[in-house]
GROMACS .gro file of C-alpha atoms in nm:
model
  476
    1UNK     CA    1  -7.378  -5.407  -3.917
    2UNK     CA    2  -7.375  -5.421  -4.294
    3UNK     CA    3  -7.603  -5.654  -4.484
    4UNK     CA    4  -7.410  -5.953  -4.623
    5UNK     CA    5  -7.445  -5.858  -4.991
    6UNK     CA    6  -7.325  -5.501  -4.924
    7UNK     CA    7  -7.038  -5.622  -4.712
    8UNK     CA    8  -6.931  -5.853  -4.993
    9UNK     CA    9  -6.940  -5.575  -5.252
   10UNK     CA   10  -6.744  -5.332  -5.034
   11UNK     CA   11  -6.486  -5.594  -4.937
   12UNK     CA   12  -6.431  -5.660  -5.306
   13UNK     CA   13  -6.331  -5.296  -5.347
   14UNK     CA   14  -6.102  -5.239  -5.047
   15UNK     CA   15  -6.028  -5.587  -4.912
   16UNK     CA   16  -6.140  -5.742  -4.584
   17UNK     CA   17  -5.861  -5.570  -4.392
   18UNK     CA   18  -5.999  -5.225  -4.470
   19UNK     CA   19  -6.367  -5.292  -4.400
   20UNK     CA   20  -6.495  -5.292  -4.041
   21UNK     CA   21  -6.842  -5.356  -3.902
   22UNK     CA   22  -6.763  -5.516  -3.567
   23UNK     CA   23  -6.913  -5.355  -3.258
   24UNK     CA   24  -6.585  -5.204  -3.136
   25UNK     CA   25  -6.516  -5.032  -3.468
   26UNK     CA   26  -6.870  -4.902  -3.500
   27UNK     CA   27  -6.858  -4.745  -3.153
   28UNK     CA   28  -6.515  -4.594  -3.227
   29UNK     CA   29  -6.655  -4.409  -3.530
   30UNK     CA   30  -6.991  -4.316  -3.378
   31UNK     CA   31  -6.863  -3.981  -3.247
   32UNK     CA   32  -6.603  -3.714  -3.314
   33UNK     CA   33  -6.443  -3.445  -3.096
   34UNK     CA   34  -6.776  -3.267  -3.049
   35UNK     CA   35  -6.924  -3.329  -2.704
   36UNK     CA   36  -7.278  -3.466  -2.662
   37UNK     CA   37  -7.334  -3.614  -3.009
   38UNK     CA   38  -7.311  -3.982  -3.096
   39UNK     CA   39  -7.479  -4.214  -3.348
   40UNK     CA   40  -7.382  -4.561  -3.467
   41UNK     CA   41  -7.274  -4.624  -3.829
   42UNK     CA   42  -7.342  -4.954  -4.007
   43UNK     CA   43  -6.987  -4.990  -4.134
   44UNK     CA   44  -6.648  -4.824  -4.170
   45UNK     CA   45  -6.431  -4.840  -4.479
   46UNK     CA   46  -6.074  -4.721  -4.544
   47UNK     CA   47  -6.014  -4.659  -4.916
   48UNK     CA   48  -5.665  -4.648  -5.060
   49UNK     CA   49  -5.730  -4.457  -5.383
   50UNK     CA   50  -5.970  -4.220  -5.552
   51UNK     CA   51  -6.099  -4.504  -5.768
   52UNK     CA   52  -6.180  -4.704  -5.457
   53UNK     CA   53  -6.370  -4.407  -5.315
   54UNK     CA   54  -6.562  -4.383  -5.643
   55UNK     CA   55  -6.650  -4.753  -5.639
   56UNK     CA   56  -6.761  -4.732  -5.274
   57UNK     CA   57  -6.983  -4.431  -5.344
   58UNK     CA   58  -7.141  -4.604  -5.644
   59UNK     CA   59  -7.234  -4.902  -5.424
   60UNK     CA   60  -7.384  -4.668  -5.162
   61UNK     CA   61  -7.573  -4.467  -5.425
   62UNK     CA   62  -7.723  -4.783  -5.578
   63UNK     CA   63  -7.842  -4.899  -5.236
   64UNK     CA   64  -7.942  -4.566  -5.080
   65UNK     CA   65  -7.680  -4.590  -4.806
   66UNK     CA   66  -7.584  -4.268  -4.625
   67UNK     CA   67  -7.217  -4.171  -4.657
   68UNK     CA   68  -7.005  -3.976  -4.408
   69UNK     CA   69  -6.653  -3.875  -4.510
   70UNK     CA   70  -6.407  -3.852  -4.222
   71UNK     CA   71  -6.046  -3.758  -4.159
   72UNK     CA   72  -5.920  -3.759  -3.799
   73UNK     CA   73  -6.260  -3.677  -3.647
   74UNK     CA   74  -6.116  -3.376  -3.461
   75UNK     CA   75  -6.389  -3.134  -3.569
   76UNK     CA   76  -6.600  -2.947  -3.314
   77UNK     CA   77  -6.931  -2.912  -3.502
   78UNK     CA   78  -7.047  -3.275  -3.508
   79UNK     CA   79  -6.950  -3.282  -3.875
   80UNK     CA   80  -6.863  -3.652  -3.890
   81UNK     CA   81  -7.125  -3.804  -3.659
   82UNK     CA   82  -7.330  -4.054  -3.869
   83UNK     CA   83  -7.677  -3.931  -3.771
   84UNK     CA   84  -7.855  -4.171  -4.007
   85UNK     CA   85  -7.612  -4.460  -3.978
   86UNK     CA   86  -7.469  -4.575  -4.308
   87UNK     CA   87  -7.104  -4.595  -4.409
   88UNK     CA   88  -6.811  -4.396  -4.272
   89UNK     CA   89  -6.544  -4.341  -4.537
   90UNK     CA   90  -6.220  -4.278  -4.346
   91UNK     CA   91  -5.959  -4.106  -4.563
   92UNK     CA   92  -5.648  -4.154  -4.348
   93UNK     CA   93  -5.493  -4.423  -4.574
   94UNK     CA   94  -5.486  -4.166  -4.852
   95UNK     CA   95  -5.220  -3.954  -4.685
   96UNK     CA   96  -4.949  -3.897  -4.945
   97UNK     CA   97  -4.790  -3.562  -5.020
   98UNK     CA   98  -4.783  -3.601  -5.398
   99UNK     CA   99  -4.579  -3.296  -5.498
  100UNK     CA  100  -4.422  -2.972  -5.384
  101UNK     CA  101  -4.392  -2.755  -5.695
  102UNK     CA  102  -4.138  -2.482  -5.617
  103UNK     CA  103  -4.181  -2.324  -5.961
  104UNK     CA  104  -4.553  -2.267  -5.918
  105UNK     CA  105  -4.545  -2.239  -5.535
  106UNK     CA  106  -4.804  -2.513  -5.490
  107UNK     CA  107  -4.838  -2.847  -5.313
  108UNK     CA  108  -5.061  -3.136  -5.412
  109UNK     CA  109  -5.165  -3.407  -5.168
  110UNK     CA  110  -5.420  -3.669  -5.080
  111UNK     CA  111  -5.671  -3.537  -4.833
  112UNK     CA  112  -5.591  -3.781  -4.550
  113UNK     CA  113  -5.251  -3.612  -4.501
  114UNK     CA  114  -5.182  -3.499  -4.144
  115UNK     CA  115  -5.170  -3.118  -4.116
  116UNK     CA  116  -4.864  -3.096  -3.890
  117UNK     CA  117  -4.665  -3.333  -4.110
  118UNK     CA  118  -4.759  -3.128  -4.415
  119UNK     CA  119  -4.642  -2.804  -4.248
  120UNK     CA  120  -4.311  -2.957  -4.144
  121UNK     CA  121  -4.236  -3.101  -4.488
  122UNK     CA  122  -4.323  -2.778  -4.666
  123UNK     CA  123  -4.109  -2.571  -4.430
  124UNK     CA  124  -3.811  -2.803  -4.476
  125UNK     CA  125  -3.837  -2.709  -4.843
  126UNK     CA  126  -3.810  -2.340  -4.750
  127UNK     CA  127  -4.179  -2.273  -4.818
  128UNK     CA  128  -4.477  -2.191  -4.600
  129UNK     CA  129  -4.844  -2.291  -4.570
  130UNK     CA  130  -4.999  -2.041  -4.324
  131UNK     CA  131  -5.335  -2.194  -4.210
  132UNK     CA  132  -5.264  -2.342  -3.867
  133UNK     CA  133  -5.566  -2.483  -3.681
  134UNK     CA  134  -5.498  -2.551  -3.315
  135UNK     CA  135  -5.569  -2.921  -3.374
  136UNK     CA  136  -5.302  -2.942  -3.645
  137UNK     CA  137  -5.108  -3.217  -3.467
  138UNK     CA  138  -5.417  -3.440  -3.512
  139UNK     CA  139  -5.631  -3.312  -3.798
  140UNK     CA  140  -5.606  -3.384  -4.170
  141UNK     CA  141  -5.574  -3.142  -4.458
  142UNK     CA  142  -5.896  -3.276  -4.610
  143UNK     CA  143  -6.085  -3.209  -4.289
  144UNK     CA  144  -5.948  -2.855  -4.284
  145UNK     CA  145  -6.076  -2.801  -4.638
  146UNK     CA  146  -6.413  -2.963  -4.578
  147UNK     CA  147  -6.489  -2.740  -4.279
  148UNK     CA  148  -6.305  -2.422  -4.382
  149UNK     CA  149  -6.053  -2.431  -4.095
  150UNK     CA  150  -5.876  -2.119  -3.977
  151UNK     CA  151  -5.607  -2.084  -3.715
  152UNK     CA  152  -5.390  -1.842  -3.523
  153UNK     CA  153  -5.238  -1.680  -3.833
  154UNK     CA  154  -5.567  -1.580  -3.996
  155UNK     CA  155  -5.526  -1.203  -3.951
  156UNK     CA  156  -5.217  -1.171  -4.169
  157UNK     CA  157  -5.253  -1.471  -4.397
  158UNK     CA  158  -5.619  -1.568  -4.420
  159UNK     CA  159  -5.773  -1.914  -4.373
  160UNK     CA  160  -5.786  -2.243  -4.559
  161UNK     CA  161  -6.030  -2.116  -4.824
  162UNK     CA  162  -5.771  -1.858  -4.932
  163UNK     CA  163  -5.516  -2.125  -5.023
  164UNK     CA  164  -5.708  -2.404  -5.199
  165UNK     CA  165  -5.647  -2.380  -5.574
  166UNK     CA  166  -5.788  -2.710  -5.694
  167UNK     CA  167  -5.965  -3.024  -5.579
  168UNK     CA  168  -6.034  -3.378  -5.686
  169UNK     CA  169  -6.371  -3.493  -5.557
  170UNK     CA  170  -6.603  -3.792  -5.582
  171UNK     CA  171  -6.963  -3.682  -5.634
  172UNK     CA  172  -7.273  -3.857  -5.490
  173UNK     CA  173  -7.316  -4.074  -5.801
  174UNK     CA  174  -6.953  -4.191  -5.783
  175UNK     CA  175  -6.826  -3.975  -6.069
  176UNK     CA  176  -6.486  -3.811  -6.025
  177UNK     CA  177  -6.450  -3.435  -6.076
  178UNK     CA  178  -6.148  -3.206  -6.082
  179UNK     CA  179  -6.166  -2.833  -6.017
  180UNK     CA  180  -5.910  -2.555  -6.054
  181UNK     CA  181  -5.539  -2.627  -6.073
  182UNK     CA  182  -5.200  -2.459  -6.036
  183UNK     CA  183  -5.343  -2.132  -6.155
  184UNK     CA  184  -5.319  -1.778  -6.028
  185UNK     CA  185  -5.623  -1.683  -6.236
  186UNK     CA  186  -5.921  -1.894  -6.340
  187UNK     CA  187  -6.257  -1.738  -6.432
  188UNK     CA  188  -6.403  -2.040  -6.614
  189UNK     CA  189  -6.761  -2.052  -6.490
  190UNK     CA  190  -6.879  -2.111  -6.136
  191UNK     CA  191  -6.606  -2.140  -5.874
  192UNK     CA  192  -6.660  -2.506  -5.790
  193UNK     CA  193  -6.346  -2.518  -5.577
  194UNK     CA  194  -6.482  -2.254  -5.340
  195UNK     CA  195  -6.820  -2.429  -5.338
  196UNK     CA  196  -6.664  -2.749  -5.206
  197UNK     CA  197  -6.440  -2.575  -4.950
  198UNK     CA  198  -6.645  -2.558  -4.631
  199UNK     CA  199  -6.923  -2.782  -4.765
  200UNK     CA  200  -6.865  -3.028  -4.481
  201UNK     CA  201  -6.891  -3.346  -4.688
  202UNK     CA  202  -7.251  -3.267  -4.789
  203UNK     CA  203  -7.170  -3.242  -5.161
  204UNK     CA  204  -6.873  -3.473  -5.227
  205UNK     CA  205  -6.585  -3.673  -5.082
  206UNK     CA  206  -6.261  -3.478  -5.130
  207UNK     CA  207  -5.975  -3.705  -5.235
  208UNK     CA  208  -5.698  -3.473  -5.353
  209UNK     CA  209  -5.614  -3.103  -5.325
  210UNK     CA  210  -5.371  -2.847  -5.463
  211UNK     CA  211  -5.292  -2.551  -5.237
  212UNK     CA  212  -5.096  -2.229  -5.268
  213UNK     CA  213  -4.764  -2.193  -5.083
  214UNK     CA  214  -4.560  -1.881  -5.007
  215UNK     CA  215  -4.190  -1.830  -4.921
  216UNK     CA  216  -4.110  -1.917  -4.561
  217UNK     CA  217  -4.063  -1.605  -4.344
  218UNK     CA  218  -3.699  -1.605  -4.226
  219UNK     CA  219  -3.758  -1.460  -3.880
  220UNK     CA  220  -4.027  -1.473  -3.611
  221UNK     CA  221  -4.062  -1.317  -3.266
  222UNK     CA  222  -4.340  -1.296  -3.007
  223UNK     CA  223  -4.453  -1.071  -2.726
  224UNK     CA  224  -4.733  -1.052  -2.469
  225UNK     CA  225  -4.930  -0.753  -2.342
  226UNK     CA  226  -5.128  -0.756  -2.014
  227UNK     CA  227  -5.436  -0.547  -1.938
  228UNK     CA  228  -5.654  -0.459  -1.641
  229UNK     CA  229  -5.932  -0.360  -1.879
  230UNK     CA  230  -6.081  -0.577  -2.157
  231UNK     CA  231  -6.173  -0.268  -2.359
  232UNK     CA  232  -5.811  -0.156  -2.353
  233UNK     CA  233  -5.705  -0.490  -2.498
  234UNK     CA  234  -5.969  -0.459  -2.771
  235UNK     CA  235  -5.865  -0.100  -2.848
  236UNK     CA  236  -5.510  -0.224  -2.888
  237UNK     CA  237  -5.615  -0.466  -3.159
  238UNK     CA  238  -5.791  -0.193  -3.356
  239UNK     CA  239  -5.504   0.052  -3.304
  240UNK     CA  240  -5.244  -0.196  -3.429
  241UNK     CA  241  -5.441  -0.252  -3.749
  242UNK     CA  242  -5.507   0.120  -3.787
  243UNK     CA  243  -5.128   0.166  -3.795
  244UNK     CA  244  -5.116  -0.072  -4.093
  245UNK     CA  245  -4.935  -0.341  -3.897
  246UNK     CA  246  -5.061  -0.696  -3.948
  247UNK     CA  247  -4.908  -0.939  -3.699
  248UNK     CA  248  -4.907  -1.302  -3.807
  249UNK     CA  249  -5.070  -1.386  -3.472
  250UNK     CA  250  -5.278  -1.167  -3.244
  251UNK     CA  251  -5.449  -1.378  -2.976
  252UNK     CA  252  -5.676  -1.290  -2.684
  253UNK     CA  253  -5.725  -1.469  -2.351
  254UNK     CA  254  -5.953  -1.356  -2.070
  255UNK     CA  255  -5.853  -1.389  -1.704
  256UNK     CA  256  -6.013  -1.729  -1.632
  257UNK     CA  257  -5.844  -1.875  -1.940
  258UNK     CA  258  -5.511  -1.718  -1.842
  259UNK     CA  259  -5.523  -1.877  -1.500
  260UNK     CA  260  -5.598  -2.224  -1.634
  261UNK     CA  261  -5.340  -2.203  -1.914
  262UNK     CA  262  -5.067  -2.091  -1.674
  263UNK     CA  263  -5.150  -2.373  -1.436
  264UNK     CA  264  -5.123  -2.612  -1.731
  265UNK     CA  265  -4.819  -2.470  -1.916
  266UNK     CA  266  -4.628  -2.304  -1.629
  267UNK     CA  267  -4.446  -2.042  -1.839
  268UNK     CA  268  -4.489  -1.746  -1.603
  269UNK     CA  269  -4.804  -1.576  -1.732
  270UNK     CA  270  -4.937  -1.311  -1.490
  271UNK     CA  271  -5.268  -1.467  -1.391
  272UNK     CA  272  -5.419  -1.158  -1.227
  273UNK     CA  273  -5.448  -0.960  -1.551
  274UNK     CA  274  -5.802  -0.911  -1.683
  275UNK     CA  275  -5.689  -0.994  -2.037
  276UNK     CA  276  -5.379  -1.083  -2.235
  277UNK     CA  277  -5.280  -1.036  -2.596
  278UNK     CA  278  -5.023  -1.279  -2.738
  279UNK     CA  279  -4.866  -1.122  -3.045
  280UNK     CA  280  -4.626  -1.270  -3.298
  281UNK     CA  281  -4.476  -1.118  -3.610
  282UNK     CA  282  -4.279  -1.279  -3.891
  283UNK     CA  283  -4.082  -1.158  -4.191
  284UNK     CA  284  -3.732  -1.017  -4.226
  285UNK     CA  285  -3.552  -0.957  -3.897
  286UNK     CA  286  -3.539  -0.584  -3.961
  287UNK     CA  287  -3.913  -0.560  -4.035
  288UNK     CA  288  -4.009  -0.780  -3.740
  289UNK     CA  289  -3.803  -0.581  -3.490
  290UNK     CA  290  -3.941  -0.253  -3.625
  291UNK     CA  291  -4.300  -0.380  -3.605
  292UNK     CA  292  -4.259  -0.517  -3.253
  293UNK     CA  293  -4.116  -0.189  -3.130
  294UNK     CA  294  -4.412   0.000  -3.274
  295UNK     CA  295  -4.661  -0.259  -3.144
  296UNK     CA  296  -4.512  -0.223  -2.797
  297UNK     CA  297  -4.565   0.153  -2.814
  298UNK     CA  298  -4.925   0.106  -2.932
  299UNK     CA  299  -4.998  -0.142  -2.653
  300UNK     CA  300  -4.871   0.095  -2.386
  301UNK     CA  301  -5.053   0.392  -2.541
  302UNK     CA  302  -5.371   0.182  -2.547
  303UNK     CA  303  -5.359   0.086  -2.181
  304UNK     CA  304  -5.134  -0.218  -2.142
  305UNK     CA  305  -5.009  -0.249  -1.787
  306UNK     CA  306  -4.723  -0.488  -1.860
  307UNK     CA  307  -4.525  -0.588  -2.169
  308UNK     CA  308  -4.281  -0.866  -2.239
  309UNK     CA  309  -4.099  -0.939  -2.564
  310UNK     CA  310  -3.969  -1.294  -2.597
  311UNK     CA  311  -3.591  -1.310  -2.567
  312UNK     CA  312  -3.570  -1.574  -2.840
  313UNK     CA  313  -3.779  -1.749  -3.103
  314UNK     CA  314  -3.788  -2.053  -2.874
  315UNK     CA  315  -3.936  -1.849  -2.587
  316UNK     CA  316  -4.192  -1.702  -2.824
  317UNK     CA  317  -4.285  -2.049  -2.946
  318UNK     CA  318  -4.361  -2.149  -2.585
  319UNK     CA  319  -4.606  -1.861  -2.554
  320UNK     CA  320  -4.788  -1.963  -2.872
  321UNK     CA  321  -4.791  -2.328  -2.768
  322UNK     CA  322  -4.943  -2.222  -2.436
  323UNK     CA  323  -5.219  -2.043  -2.628
  324UNK     CA  324  -5.274  -2.354  -2.843
  325UNK     CA  325  -5.310  -2.556  -2.523
  326UNK     CA  326  -5.606  -2.349  -2.401
  327UNK     CA  327  -5.868  -2.613  -2.484
  328UNK     CA  328  -5.664  -2.894  -2.331
  329UNK     CA  329  -5.607  -2.684  -2.019
  330UNK     CA  330  -5.974  -2.594  -1.980
  331UNK     CA  331  -6.083  -2.954  -2.034
  332UNK     CA  332  -5.921  -3.047  -1.703
  333UNK     CA  333  -6.176  -2.844  -1.506
  334UNK     CA  334  -6.499  -3.037  -1.565
  335UNK     CA  335  -6.599  -3.370  -1.726
  336UNK     CA  336  -6.738  -3.202  -2.042
  337UNK     CA  337  -6.583  -2.912  -2.232
  338UNK     CA  338  -6.781  -2.743  -2.510
  339UNK     CA  339  -6.570  -2.508  -2.721
  340UNK     CA  340  -6.771  -2.281  -2.950
  341UNK     CA  341  -6.683  -2.049  -3.232
  342UNK     CA  342  -6.827  -1.706  -3.313
  343UNK     CA  343  -6.678  -1.415  -3.504
  344UNK     CA  344  -6.743  -1.041  -3.479
  345UNK     CA  345  -6.577  -0.736  -3.636
  346UNK     CA  346  -6.255  -0.688  -3.439
  347UNK     CA  347  -6.375  -0.349  -3.315
  348UNK     CA  348  -6.653  -0.538  -3.133
  349UNK     CA  349  -6.432  -0.790  -2.952
  350UNK     CA  350  -6.464  -0.625  -2.610
  351UNK     CA  351  -6.842  -0.596  -2.651
  352UNK     CA  352  -6.859  -0.964  -2.742
  353UNK     CA  353  -6.644  -1.075  -2.448
  354UNK     CA  354  -6.860  -0.875  -2.209
  355UNK     CA  355  -7.173  -1.021  -2.368
  356UNK     CA  356  -7.035  -1.372  -2.312
  357UNK     CA  357  -6.967  -1.288  -1.948
  358UNK     CA  358  -7.319  -1.144  -1.905
  359UNK     CA  359  -7.482  -1.445  -2.070
  360UNK     CA  360  -7.277  -1.691  -1.865
  361UNK     CA  361  -7.389  -1.516  -1.548
  362UNK     CA  362  -7.751  -1.508  -1.666
  363UNK     CA  363  -7.761  -1.885  -1.717
  364UNK     CA  364  -7.527  -1.964  -1.426
  365UNK     CA  365  -7.273  -2.151  -1.639
  366UNK     CA  366  -6.892  -2.140  -1.643
  367UNK     CA  367  -6.759  -1.996  -1.971
  368UNK     CA  368  -6.403  -1.885  -2.050
  369UNK     CA  369  -6.320  -1.689  -2.365
  370UNK     CA  370  -6.010  -1.691  -2.582
  371UNK     CA  371  -5.945  -1.667  -2.954
  372UNK     CA  372  -5.805  -1.489  -3.253
  373UNK     CA  373  -5.848  -1.122  -3.163
  374UNK     CA  374  -5.687  -1.002  -3.483
  375UNK     CA  375  -5.966  -1.143  -3.700
  376UNK     CA  376  -6.245  -1.119  -3.443
  377UNK     CA  377  -6.283  -1.496  -3.401
  378UNK     CA  378  -6.355  -1.586  -3.037
  379UNK     CA  379  -6.396  -1.924  -2.871
  380UNK     CA  380  -6.629  -1.907  -2.571
  381UNK     CA  381  -6.577  -2.239  -2.393
  382UNK     CA  382  -6.818  -2.390  -2.141
  383UNK     CA  383  -6.700  -2.628  -1.872
  384UNK     CA  384  -6.994  -2.850  -1.778
  385UNK     CA  385  -7.104  -3.211  -1.722
  386UNK     CA  386  -7.300  -3.411  -1.979
  387UNK     CA  387  -7.446  -3.619  -1.695
  388UNK     CA  388  -7.639  -3.314  -1.573
  389UNK     CA  389  -7.922  -3.256  -1.826
  390UNK     CA  390  -8.048  -2.944  -1.651
  391UNK     CA  391  -7.705  -2.779  -1.667
  392UNK     CA  392  -7.657  -2.885  -2.029
  393UNK     CA  393  -7.993  -2.723  -2.107
  394UNK     CA  394  -7.866  -2.395  -1.960
  395UNK     CA  395  -7.540  -2.423  -2.155
  396UNK     CA  396  -7.732  -2.469  -2.481
  397UNK     CA  397  -7.951  -2.167  -2.397
  398UNK     CA  398  -7.640  -1.962  -2.324
  399UNK     CA  399  -7.472  -2.053  -2.654
  400UNK     CA  400  -7.788  -1.974  -2.852
  401UNK     CA  401  -7.785  -1.627  -2.697
  402UNK     CA  402  -7.412  -1.594  -2.765
  403UNK     CA  403  -7.471  -1.668  -3.137
  404UNK     CA  404  -7.753  -1.413  -3.129
  405UNK     CA  405  -7.521  -1.154  -2.976
  406UNK     CA  406  -7.252  -1.219  -3.238
  407UNK     CA  407  -7.498  -1.160  -3.521
  408UNK     CA  408  -7.634  -0.844  -3.356
  409UNK     CA  409  -7.277  -0.713  -3.343
  410UNK     CA  410  -7.234  -0.772  -3.716
  411UNK     CA  411  -7.071  -1.114  -3.682
  412UNK     CA  412  -7.138  -1.475  -3.768
  413UNK     CA  413  -7.220  -1.806  -3.598
  414UNK     CA  414  -6.895  -1.973  -3.701
  415UNK     CA  415  -6.561  -1.839  -3.819
  416UNK     CA  416  -6.367  -2.163  -3.863
  417UNK     CA  417  -6.537  -2.468  -3.711
  418UNK     CA  418  -6.801  -2.512  -3.979
  419UNK     CA  419  -7.175  -2.577  -3.950
  420UNK     CA  420  -7.214  -2.954  -3.911
  421UNK     CA  421  -7.486  -3.047  -3.662
  422UNK     CA  422  -7.415  -2.789  -3.394
  423UNK     CA  423  -7.466  -2.470  -3.600
  424UNK     CA  424  -7.728  -2.602  -3.843
  425UNK     CA  425  -8.024  -2.469  -3.640
  426UNK     CA  426  -7.875  -2.119  -3.653
  427UNK     CA  427  -7.757  -2.104  -4.015
  428UNK     CA  428  -8.058  -1.906  -4.135
  429UNK     CA  429  -7.988  -1.643  -3.869
  430UNK     CA  430  -7.671  -1.560  -4.061
  431UNK     CA  431  -7.753  -1.620  -4.430
  432UNK     CA  432  -8.124  -1.534  -4.428
  433UNK     CA  433  -8.415  -1.730  -4.574
  434UNK     CA  434  -8.314  -1.663  -4.935
  435UNK     CA  435  -7.953  -1.766  -4.870
  436UNK     CA  436  -8.058  -2.085  -4.696
  437UNK     CA  437  -8.298  -2.168  -4.980
  438UNK     CA  438  -8.019  -2.129  -5.237
  439UNK     CA  439  -7.791  -2.355  -5.034
  440UNK     CA  440  -8.063  -2.620  -5.015
  441UNK     CA  441  -8.120  -2.596  -5.392
  442UNK     CA  442  -7.750  -2.655  -5.452
  443UNK     CA  443  -7.753  -2.953  -5.217
  444UNK     CA  444  -8.063  -3.103  -5.383
  445UNK     CA  445  -7.919  -3.055  -5.732
  446UNK     CA  446  -7.587  -3.223  -5.657
  447UNK     CA  447  -7.714  -3.485  -5.411
  448UNK     CA  448  -8.081  -3.547  -5.496
  449UNK     CA  449  -8.092  -3.871  -5.295
  450UNK     CA  450  -7.951  -3.693  -4.990
  451UNK     CA  451  -7.690  -3.960  -4.911
  452UNK     CA  452  -7.390  -3.730  -4.855
  453UNK     CA  453  -7.349  -3.661  -4.482
  454UNK     CA  454  -7.723  -3.630  -4.415
  455UNK     CA  455  -7.844  -3.423  -4.120
  456UNK     CA  456  -7.561  -3.171  -4.148
  457UNK     CA  457  -7.573  -2.805  -4.254
  458UNK     CA  458  -7.953  -2.789  -4.272
  459UNK     CA  459  -8.191  -2.826  -3.978
  460UNK     CA  460  -8.507  -2.668  -3.844
  461UNK     CA  461  -8.424  -2.306  -3.773
  462UNK     CA  462  -8.438  -2.194  -3.411
  463UNK     CA  463  -8.627  -1.879  -3.322
  464UNK     CA  464  -8.407  -1.585  -3.242
  465UNK     CA  465  -8.390  -1.401  -2.908
  466UNK     CA  466  -8.526  -1.691  -2.699
  467UNK     CA  467  -8.473  -2.054  -2.789
  468UNK     CA  468  -8.807  -2.230  -2.766
  469UNK     CA  469  -8.668  -2.578  -2.795
  470UNK     CA  470  -8.323  -2.727  -2.747
  471UNK     CA  471  -8.141  -2.928  -3.015
  472UNK     CA  472  -8.196  -3.299  -2.974
  473UNK     CA  473  -7.881  -3.473  -2.852
  474UNK     CA  474  -7.819  -3.821  -2.984
  475UNK     CA  475  -7.671  -4.080  -2.756
  476UNK     CA  476  -7.567  -3.846  -2.475
   0.00000   0.00000   0.00000
């Protein structure tokens, strides 16, 4: 609970209604969607304006109180778990879409805005915001920006970082900063917008954002390709790109994932295939139909055993929704589901999937793999039980080796989930000692007191090849 004098100061900023430090509220905000991690905050506050955020941060800075910014808490890297207690600043009251500027093809909003609602409003205006994380029905736009979210459409359109043009942010001393704007070009000094995108709340609280929009594609159609060979599915991905065709969605599911998703969604997926590609293209009707015809030829030439093109946009949407349901479907198998995130060059997808299968067998754990084949971003997902410490230990060992394998194949430890707690021990594996040192220098310069989301991004580096010690789990 908050000390009385701090509680009084914070209540004066937001009002009693929007300040919580009762036991029920503290437990509710002690965890996020990441399994295994939990830590109690001292208080939870719900600001209604940027000025209120600034005043709250000034109080925390003066008293050395840790701050954790939070949207919907749907992240999968432990990014909003309050490891050192302190104050959770929940941004969901600040959820207004401030402007859609059709002349400049931009939208400006408060960062607590729900992602799905934003998409729907923009598309009703005949425009399009491509980044589409699978949690979009729950997550906030600010959370997407803070953790560099991706989504199913990353191959053709890129990820969140490619669309953020400007930000309003509250710095660790409570000062308010604006970066960028409605600009196609801006070379004025360091790119502070890009610095804050993906910073995971370790440098500032994001309060407002301006993003780029594009015209809404008029037509969309989907297809699926089935394979008896994972390498054939991977070859297909490379061959499609080599033909200069960029589908808006190009998703991969291995056989175990296929079986669980079909049981969950019941849309007639052939569960005996070794792998499936779910492919969607958008654009003009003429271009889409031409691309799908050529993609079908490429799939068959590359070893597909069965093809099906959706008869309608509605049927295609069901296929993509089934893919989005993969995590929910897998979570029905065991009490604890740990979905991870690693990216490799798309030519290495088959190698990575086989490595995941080998590693799962080595550690005797159940792991299914699905993900965004078009951009090489895979989600190996372990079904386990947090009540079994010995099994959890094996799962952690397996994921450490999976991250190692991704790096050895020229990839990275995270493509879209962010670093948070979960990937912090492995960050140096990707960026090197010099890169990690520069990141720490930036953090120390902007947040010298270390109050902004402490314990995230930086942690003791794990040794590569064999993990000598497992990450400490709080409140399992």
